[in-house]
Short mmCIF file of C-alpha atoms in Angstrom, two decimals:
data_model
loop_
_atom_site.label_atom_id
_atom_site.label_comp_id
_atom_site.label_asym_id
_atom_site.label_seq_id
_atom_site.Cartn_x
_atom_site.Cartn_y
_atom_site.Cartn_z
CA UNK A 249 0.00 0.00 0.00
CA UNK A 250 1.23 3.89 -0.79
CA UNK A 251 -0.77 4.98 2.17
CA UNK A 252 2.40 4.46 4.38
CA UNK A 253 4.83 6.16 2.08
CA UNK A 254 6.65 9.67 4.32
CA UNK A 255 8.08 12.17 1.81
CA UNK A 256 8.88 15.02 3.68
CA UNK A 257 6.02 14.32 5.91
CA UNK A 258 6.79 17.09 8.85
CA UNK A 259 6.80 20.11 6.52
CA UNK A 260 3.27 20.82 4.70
CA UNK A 261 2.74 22.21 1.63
CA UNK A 262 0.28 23.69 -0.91
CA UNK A 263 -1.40 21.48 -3.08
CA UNK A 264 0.33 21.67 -6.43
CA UNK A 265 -3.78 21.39 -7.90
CA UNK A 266 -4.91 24.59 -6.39
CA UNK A 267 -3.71 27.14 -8.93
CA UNK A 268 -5.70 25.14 -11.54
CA UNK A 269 -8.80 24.93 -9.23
CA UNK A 270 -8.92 28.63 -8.07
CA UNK A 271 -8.55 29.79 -12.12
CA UNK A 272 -12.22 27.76 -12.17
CA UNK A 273 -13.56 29.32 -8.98
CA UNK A 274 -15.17 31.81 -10.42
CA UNK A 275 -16.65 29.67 -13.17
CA UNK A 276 -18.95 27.67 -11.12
CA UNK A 277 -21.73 28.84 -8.29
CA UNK A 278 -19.79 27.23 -5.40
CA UNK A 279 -16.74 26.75 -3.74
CA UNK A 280 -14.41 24.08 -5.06
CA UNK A 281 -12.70 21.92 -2.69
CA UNK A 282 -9.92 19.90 -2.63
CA UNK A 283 -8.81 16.69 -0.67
CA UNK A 284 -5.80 17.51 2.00
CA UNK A 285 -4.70 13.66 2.24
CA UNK A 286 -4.07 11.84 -0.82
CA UNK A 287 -2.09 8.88 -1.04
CA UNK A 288 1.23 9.73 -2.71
CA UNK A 289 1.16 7.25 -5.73
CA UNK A 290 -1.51 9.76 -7.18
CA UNK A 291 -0.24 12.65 -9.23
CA UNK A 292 -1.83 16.03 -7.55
CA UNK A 293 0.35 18.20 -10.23
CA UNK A 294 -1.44 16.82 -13.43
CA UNK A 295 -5.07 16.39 -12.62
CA UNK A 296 -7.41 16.76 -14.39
CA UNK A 297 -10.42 18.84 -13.68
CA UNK A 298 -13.68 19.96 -15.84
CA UNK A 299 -16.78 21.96 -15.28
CA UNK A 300 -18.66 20.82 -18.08
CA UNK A 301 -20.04 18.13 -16.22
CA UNK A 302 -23.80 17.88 -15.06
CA UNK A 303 -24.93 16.56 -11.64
CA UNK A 304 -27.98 13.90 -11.09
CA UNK A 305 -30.82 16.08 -12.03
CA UNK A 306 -29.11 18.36 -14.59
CA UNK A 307 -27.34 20.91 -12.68
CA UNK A 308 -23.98 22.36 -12.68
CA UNK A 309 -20.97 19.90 -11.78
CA UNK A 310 -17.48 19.58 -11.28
CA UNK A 311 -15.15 16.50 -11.92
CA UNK A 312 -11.63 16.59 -10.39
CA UNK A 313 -9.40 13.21 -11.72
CA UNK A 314 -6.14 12.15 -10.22
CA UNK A 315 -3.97 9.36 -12.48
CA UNK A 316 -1.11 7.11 -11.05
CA UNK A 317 1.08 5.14 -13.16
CA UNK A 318 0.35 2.23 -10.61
CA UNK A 319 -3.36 1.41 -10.82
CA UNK A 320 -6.92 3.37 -11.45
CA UNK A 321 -7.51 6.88 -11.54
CA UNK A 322 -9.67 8.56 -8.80
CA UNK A 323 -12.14 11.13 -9.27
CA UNK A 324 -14.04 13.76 -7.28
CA UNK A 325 -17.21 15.55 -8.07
CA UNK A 326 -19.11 18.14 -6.89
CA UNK A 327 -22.69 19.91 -6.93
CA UNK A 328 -25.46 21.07 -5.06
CA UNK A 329 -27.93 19.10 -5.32
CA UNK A 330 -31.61 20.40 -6.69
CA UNK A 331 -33.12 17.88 -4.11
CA UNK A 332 -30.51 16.53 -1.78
CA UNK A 333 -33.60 13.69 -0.47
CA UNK A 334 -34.18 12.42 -3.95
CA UNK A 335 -30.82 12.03 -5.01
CA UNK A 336 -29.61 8.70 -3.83
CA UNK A 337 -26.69 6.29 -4.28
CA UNK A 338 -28.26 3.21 -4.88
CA UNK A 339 -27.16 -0.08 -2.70
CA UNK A 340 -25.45 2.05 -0.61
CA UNK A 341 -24.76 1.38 3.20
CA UNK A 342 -25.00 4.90 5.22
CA UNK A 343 -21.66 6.00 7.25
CA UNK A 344 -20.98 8.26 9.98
CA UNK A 345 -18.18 11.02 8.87
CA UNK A 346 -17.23 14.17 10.30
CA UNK A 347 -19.71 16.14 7.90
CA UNK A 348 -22.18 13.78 9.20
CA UNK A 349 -24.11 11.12 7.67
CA UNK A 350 -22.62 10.03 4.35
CA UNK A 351 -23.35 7.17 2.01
CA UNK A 352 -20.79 4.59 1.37
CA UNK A 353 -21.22 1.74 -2.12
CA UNK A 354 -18.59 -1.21 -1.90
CA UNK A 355 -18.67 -3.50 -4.73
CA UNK A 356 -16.67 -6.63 -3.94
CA UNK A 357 -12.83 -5.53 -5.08
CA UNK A 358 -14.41 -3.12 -7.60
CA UNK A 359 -16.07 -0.06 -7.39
CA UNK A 360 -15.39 2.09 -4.44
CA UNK A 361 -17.99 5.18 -3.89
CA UNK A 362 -18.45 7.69 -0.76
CA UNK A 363 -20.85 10.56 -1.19
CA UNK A 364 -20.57 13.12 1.89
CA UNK A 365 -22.56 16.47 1.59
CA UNK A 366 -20.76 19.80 3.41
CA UNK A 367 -23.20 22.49 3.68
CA UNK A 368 -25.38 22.61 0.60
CA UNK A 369 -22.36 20.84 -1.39
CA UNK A 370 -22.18 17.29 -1.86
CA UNK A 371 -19.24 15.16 -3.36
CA UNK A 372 -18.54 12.08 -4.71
CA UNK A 373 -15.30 10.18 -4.05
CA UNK A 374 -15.01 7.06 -6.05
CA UNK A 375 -12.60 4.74 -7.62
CA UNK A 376 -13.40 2.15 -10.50
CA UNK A 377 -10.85 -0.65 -8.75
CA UNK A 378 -10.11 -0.81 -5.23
CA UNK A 379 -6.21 -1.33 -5.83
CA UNK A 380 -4.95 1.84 -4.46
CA UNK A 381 -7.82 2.72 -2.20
CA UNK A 382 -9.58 0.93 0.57
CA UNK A 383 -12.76 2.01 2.22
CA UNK A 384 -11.07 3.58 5.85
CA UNK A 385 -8.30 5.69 2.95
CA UNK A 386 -11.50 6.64 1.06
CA UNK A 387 -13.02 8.12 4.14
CA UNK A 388 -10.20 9.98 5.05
CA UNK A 389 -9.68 11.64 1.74
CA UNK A 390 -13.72 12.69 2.20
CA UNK A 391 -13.25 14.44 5.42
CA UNK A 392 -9.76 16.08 4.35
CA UNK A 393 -11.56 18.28 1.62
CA UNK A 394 -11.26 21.88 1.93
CA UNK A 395 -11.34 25.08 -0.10
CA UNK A 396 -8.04 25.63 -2.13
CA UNK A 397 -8.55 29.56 -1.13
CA UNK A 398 -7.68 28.40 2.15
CA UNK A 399 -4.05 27.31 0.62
CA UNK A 400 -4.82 23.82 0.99
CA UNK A 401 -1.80 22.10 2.46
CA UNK A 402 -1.61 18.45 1.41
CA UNK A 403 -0.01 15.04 2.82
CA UNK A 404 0.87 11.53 1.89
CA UNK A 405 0.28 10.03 5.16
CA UNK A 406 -3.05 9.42 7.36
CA UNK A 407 -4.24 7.82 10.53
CA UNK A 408 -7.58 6.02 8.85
CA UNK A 409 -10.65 6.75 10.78
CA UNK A 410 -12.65 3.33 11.28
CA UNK A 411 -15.46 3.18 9.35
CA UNK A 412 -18.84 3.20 11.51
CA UNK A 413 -22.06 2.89 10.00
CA UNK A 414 -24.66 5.12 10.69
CA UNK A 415 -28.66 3.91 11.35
CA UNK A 416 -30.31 3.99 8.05
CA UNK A 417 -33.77 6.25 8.26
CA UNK A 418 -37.12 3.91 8.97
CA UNK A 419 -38.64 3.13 5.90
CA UNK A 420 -42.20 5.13 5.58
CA UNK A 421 -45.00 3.79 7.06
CA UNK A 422 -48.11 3.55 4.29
CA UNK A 423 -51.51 5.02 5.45
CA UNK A 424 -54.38 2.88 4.49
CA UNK A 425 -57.14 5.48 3.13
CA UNK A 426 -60.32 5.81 2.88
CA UNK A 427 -61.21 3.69 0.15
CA UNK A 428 -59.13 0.64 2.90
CA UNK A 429 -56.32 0.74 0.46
CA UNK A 430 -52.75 1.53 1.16
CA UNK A 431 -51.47 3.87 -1.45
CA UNK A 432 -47.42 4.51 -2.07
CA UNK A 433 -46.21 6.45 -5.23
CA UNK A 434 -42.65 5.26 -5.49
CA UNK A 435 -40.53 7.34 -7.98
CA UNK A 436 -37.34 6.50 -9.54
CA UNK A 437 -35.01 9.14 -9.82
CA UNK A 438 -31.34 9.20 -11.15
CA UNK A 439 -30.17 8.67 -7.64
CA UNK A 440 -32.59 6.40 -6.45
CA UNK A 441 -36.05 4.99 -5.63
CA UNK A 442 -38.22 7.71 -3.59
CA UNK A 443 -39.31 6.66 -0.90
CA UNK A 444 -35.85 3.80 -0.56
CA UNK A 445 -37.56 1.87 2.17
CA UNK A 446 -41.66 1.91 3.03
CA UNK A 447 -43.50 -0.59 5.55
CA UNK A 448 -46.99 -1.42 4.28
CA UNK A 449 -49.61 -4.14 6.65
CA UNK A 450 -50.32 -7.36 6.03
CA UNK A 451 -53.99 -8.15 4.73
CA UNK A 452 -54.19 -5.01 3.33
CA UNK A 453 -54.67 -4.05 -0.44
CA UNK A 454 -51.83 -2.29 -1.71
CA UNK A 455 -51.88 0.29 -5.00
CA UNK A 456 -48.34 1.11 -6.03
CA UNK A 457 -48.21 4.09 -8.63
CA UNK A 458 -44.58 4.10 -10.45
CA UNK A 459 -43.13 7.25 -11.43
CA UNK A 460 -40.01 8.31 -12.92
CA UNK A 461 -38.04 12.06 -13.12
CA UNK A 462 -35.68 12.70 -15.02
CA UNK A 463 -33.57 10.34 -17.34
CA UNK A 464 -33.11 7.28 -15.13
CA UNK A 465 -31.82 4.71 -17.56
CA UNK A 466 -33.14 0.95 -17.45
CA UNK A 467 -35.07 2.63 -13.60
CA UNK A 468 -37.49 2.60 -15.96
CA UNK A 469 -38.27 -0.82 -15.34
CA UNK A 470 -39.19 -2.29 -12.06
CA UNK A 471 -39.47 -5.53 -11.00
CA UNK A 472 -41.64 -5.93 -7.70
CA UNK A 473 -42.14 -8.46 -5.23
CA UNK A 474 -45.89 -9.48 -4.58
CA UNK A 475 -46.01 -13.13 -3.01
CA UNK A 476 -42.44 -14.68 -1.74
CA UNK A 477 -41.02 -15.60 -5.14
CA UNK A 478 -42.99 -13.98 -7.42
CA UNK A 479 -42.45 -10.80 -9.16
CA UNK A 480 -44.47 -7.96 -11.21
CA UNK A 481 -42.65 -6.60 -13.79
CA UNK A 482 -43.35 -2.91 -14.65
CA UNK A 483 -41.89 -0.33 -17.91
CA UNK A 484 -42.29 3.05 -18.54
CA UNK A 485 -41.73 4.30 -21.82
CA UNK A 486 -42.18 7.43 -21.93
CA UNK A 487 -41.52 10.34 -18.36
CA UNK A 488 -45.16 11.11 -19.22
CA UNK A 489 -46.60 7.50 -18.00
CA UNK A 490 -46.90 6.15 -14.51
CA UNK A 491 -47.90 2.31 -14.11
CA UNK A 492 -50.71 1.08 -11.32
CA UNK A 493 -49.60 -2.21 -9.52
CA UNK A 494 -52.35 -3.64 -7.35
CA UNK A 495 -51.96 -6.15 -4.85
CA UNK A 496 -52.05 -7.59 -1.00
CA UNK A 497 -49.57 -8.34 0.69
CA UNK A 498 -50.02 -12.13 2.25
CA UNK A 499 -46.20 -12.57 3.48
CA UNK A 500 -44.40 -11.17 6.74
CA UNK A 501 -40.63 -9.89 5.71
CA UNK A 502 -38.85 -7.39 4.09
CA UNK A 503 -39.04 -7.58 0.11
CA UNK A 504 -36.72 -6.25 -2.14
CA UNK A 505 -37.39 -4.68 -5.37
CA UNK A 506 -35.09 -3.90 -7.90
CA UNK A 507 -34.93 -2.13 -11.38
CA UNK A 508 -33.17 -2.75 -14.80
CA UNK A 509 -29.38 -4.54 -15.00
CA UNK A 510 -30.33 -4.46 -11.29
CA UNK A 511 -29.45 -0.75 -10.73
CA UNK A 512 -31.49 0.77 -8.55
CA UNK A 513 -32.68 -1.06 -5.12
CA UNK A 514 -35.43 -0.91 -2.62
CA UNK A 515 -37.20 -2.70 0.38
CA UNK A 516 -40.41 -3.61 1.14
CA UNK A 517 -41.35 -4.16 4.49
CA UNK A 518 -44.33 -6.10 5.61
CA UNK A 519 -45.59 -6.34 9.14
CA UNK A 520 -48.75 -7.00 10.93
CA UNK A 521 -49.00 -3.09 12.23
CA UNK A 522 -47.35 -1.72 8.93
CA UNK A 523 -44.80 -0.54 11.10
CA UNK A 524 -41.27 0.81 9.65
CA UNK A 525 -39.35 -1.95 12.17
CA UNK A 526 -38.26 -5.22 11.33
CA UNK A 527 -40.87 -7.71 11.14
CA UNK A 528 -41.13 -9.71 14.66
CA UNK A 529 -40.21 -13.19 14.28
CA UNK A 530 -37.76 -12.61 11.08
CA UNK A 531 -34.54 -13.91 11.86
CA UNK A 532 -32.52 -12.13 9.22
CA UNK A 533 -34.78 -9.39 8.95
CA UNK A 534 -34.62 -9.51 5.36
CA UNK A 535 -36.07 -11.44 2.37
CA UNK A 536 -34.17 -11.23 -0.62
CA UNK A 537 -36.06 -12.83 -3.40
CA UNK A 538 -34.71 -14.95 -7.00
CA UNK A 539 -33.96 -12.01 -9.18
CA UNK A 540 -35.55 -12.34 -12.77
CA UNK A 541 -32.88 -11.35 -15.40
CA UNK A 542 -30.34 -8.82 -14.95
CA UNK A 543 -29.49 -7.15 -18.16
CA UNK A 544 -30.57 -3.62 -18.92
CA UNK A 545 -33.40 -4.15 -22.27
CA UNK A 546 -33.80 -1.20 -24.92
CA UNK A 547 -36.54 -2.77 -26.26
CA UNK A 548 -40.32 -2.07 -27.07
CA UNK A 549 -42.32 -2.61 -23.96
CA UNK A 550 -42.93 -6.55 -23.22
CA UNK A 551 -46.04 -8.22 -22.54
CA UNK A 552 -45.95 -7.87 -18.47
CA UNK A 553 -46.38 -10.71 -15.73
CA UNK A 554 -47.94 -10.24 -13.03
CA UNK A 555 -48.58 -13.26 -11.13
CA UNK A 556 -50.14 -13.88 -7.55
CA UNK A 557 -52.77 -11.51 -6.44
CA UNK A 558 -51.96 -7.98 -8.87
CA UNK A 559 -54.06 -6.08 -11.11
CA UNK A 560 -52.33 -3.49 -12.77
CA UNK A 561 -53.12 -1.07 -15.66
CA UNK A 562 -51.04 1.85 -17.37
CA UNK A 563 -52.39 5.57 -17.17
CA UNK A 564 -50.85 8.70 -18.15
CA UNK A 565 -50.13 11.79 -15.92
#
């Protein structure tokens, strides 16, 4: 590992990137900021940074990259988020950081993604290949950013905070109205499903309305758990449509749904109350279900199936 590497480790200096970043500052509608710890195998001097990125939903982003000769880049962007609640990064697990809460995506020895938000700002630290990087370095880097106004000093070397995870939010509890039907309009987004996690009672019809915003990719498809096994598969072709799944939930557990290629992620929880906890009883607390397919179709819209207890019909909004 480079993390241990010492050159000239007692006597700080600026960060050879800032000149480049502060000749952007005034280019962009918030302050830039740059990581104070980097391991030293990356090259600070020749990174490359743009501005004509675009964040989730469209607005202004910036994308900071940092080569070494001995493994994967890593990159850094930042934006302010139009809505910071419905931009999410899916099958993420949420951390604790000095900013606060952040959101942390391991993918075996792959990809390696934090998202932290200071102030207003939020950033996203990832790495394609986990060769140079490991989750606790990751962190660090995340909590070391700071403004290059501020004459950013930088260094190769790092105690590692341990990484604690924080308690994710209870998922929603659904409201059965006055027609005795519980009603959730989930919404895919290009961060995420909206609301991530609900809790819906057991007995009790169920009308899912599927939304998307935005360009969300294969989102657009959602496959839905509706007895243990057994999924609903839903499309929308069009950010115009919305799709009506009807059903009742017969099965105590928590139920994961899933979109195209497997993307985007989302639970389901089922209880007696409709209560956000885990179900009593539930050893594992979760149900993860046989996944149908896995590849991300660009295809005219199939014929659906929805087996078990669903009804569903396509309307346009």
């Amino acid at each position: 590992g480079w993390w241990g590497i010492r050159v000239n480790a007692g006597a700080p200096r600026e960060a050879p990137e800032a000149e480049k970043i502060l000749a952007l500052q005034a280019q962009m509608p918030f302050q830039l900021l740059i990581p104070a710890y980097l391991p030293a195998s990356y090259d600070r001097k020749n990174m490359e940074i743009s501005i004509t990125e675009t964040g989730p939903s469209g607005e202004p982003m910036v994308q900071m990259t940092y080569y070494s000769p001995d493994g994967p880049p890593l990159f850094i962007r930042e934006w302010i988020p139009v809505n910071p609640d419905m931009e999410i990064l899916a099958g993420s697990r949420p951390v604790e950081t000095k900013w606060g809460k952040g959101w942390m995506l391991k993918q075996d020895l792959d990809l390696l993604v934090l998202w932290v938000s200071i102030g207003p700002m939020r950033a996203s630290i990832y790495t394609p290949d986990q060769t140079l990087i490991d989750k606790e370095h990751l962190l660090a880097i995340g909590e070391s950013l700071g403004p290059a106004s501020n004459r950013q000093v930088f260094s190769f070397v790092v105690n590692p905070p341990s990484i604690k995870e924080a308690q994710p939010p209870p998922p929603v509890e659904i409201e059965t109205n006055a027609e005795g039907v519980q009603e959730v309009v989930l919404v895919i987004t290009p961060g995420g499903y909206s609301p991530l996690r609900f809790a819906v009672k057991k007995g009790v019809p169920v009308r899912l309305i599927f939304r998307q915003l935005g360009q969300v990719g294969c989102g657009n498809e959602l496959n839905f758990p509706t007895t243990p096994g057994e999924y609903a598969s839903l499309r929308l072709d069009t950010p115009s449509e919305s799709e009506v799944l009807e059903f009742t939930p017969e099965a105590v557990g928590v139920f994961e749904f899933y979109g195209g290629h497997v993307m985007f992620k989302g639970e389901m929880y089922v209880n007696e109350d409709g209560s956000g906890g885990y179900p009593a009883g539930h050893p594992a607390g979760r149900m993860r279900l046989a996944r149908r397919g896995g590849r991300c179709r660009c295809v005219p819209k199939p014929e659906r199936h929805q087996p078990g207890r669903v009804g569903g019909h396509r309307s346009h909004c």
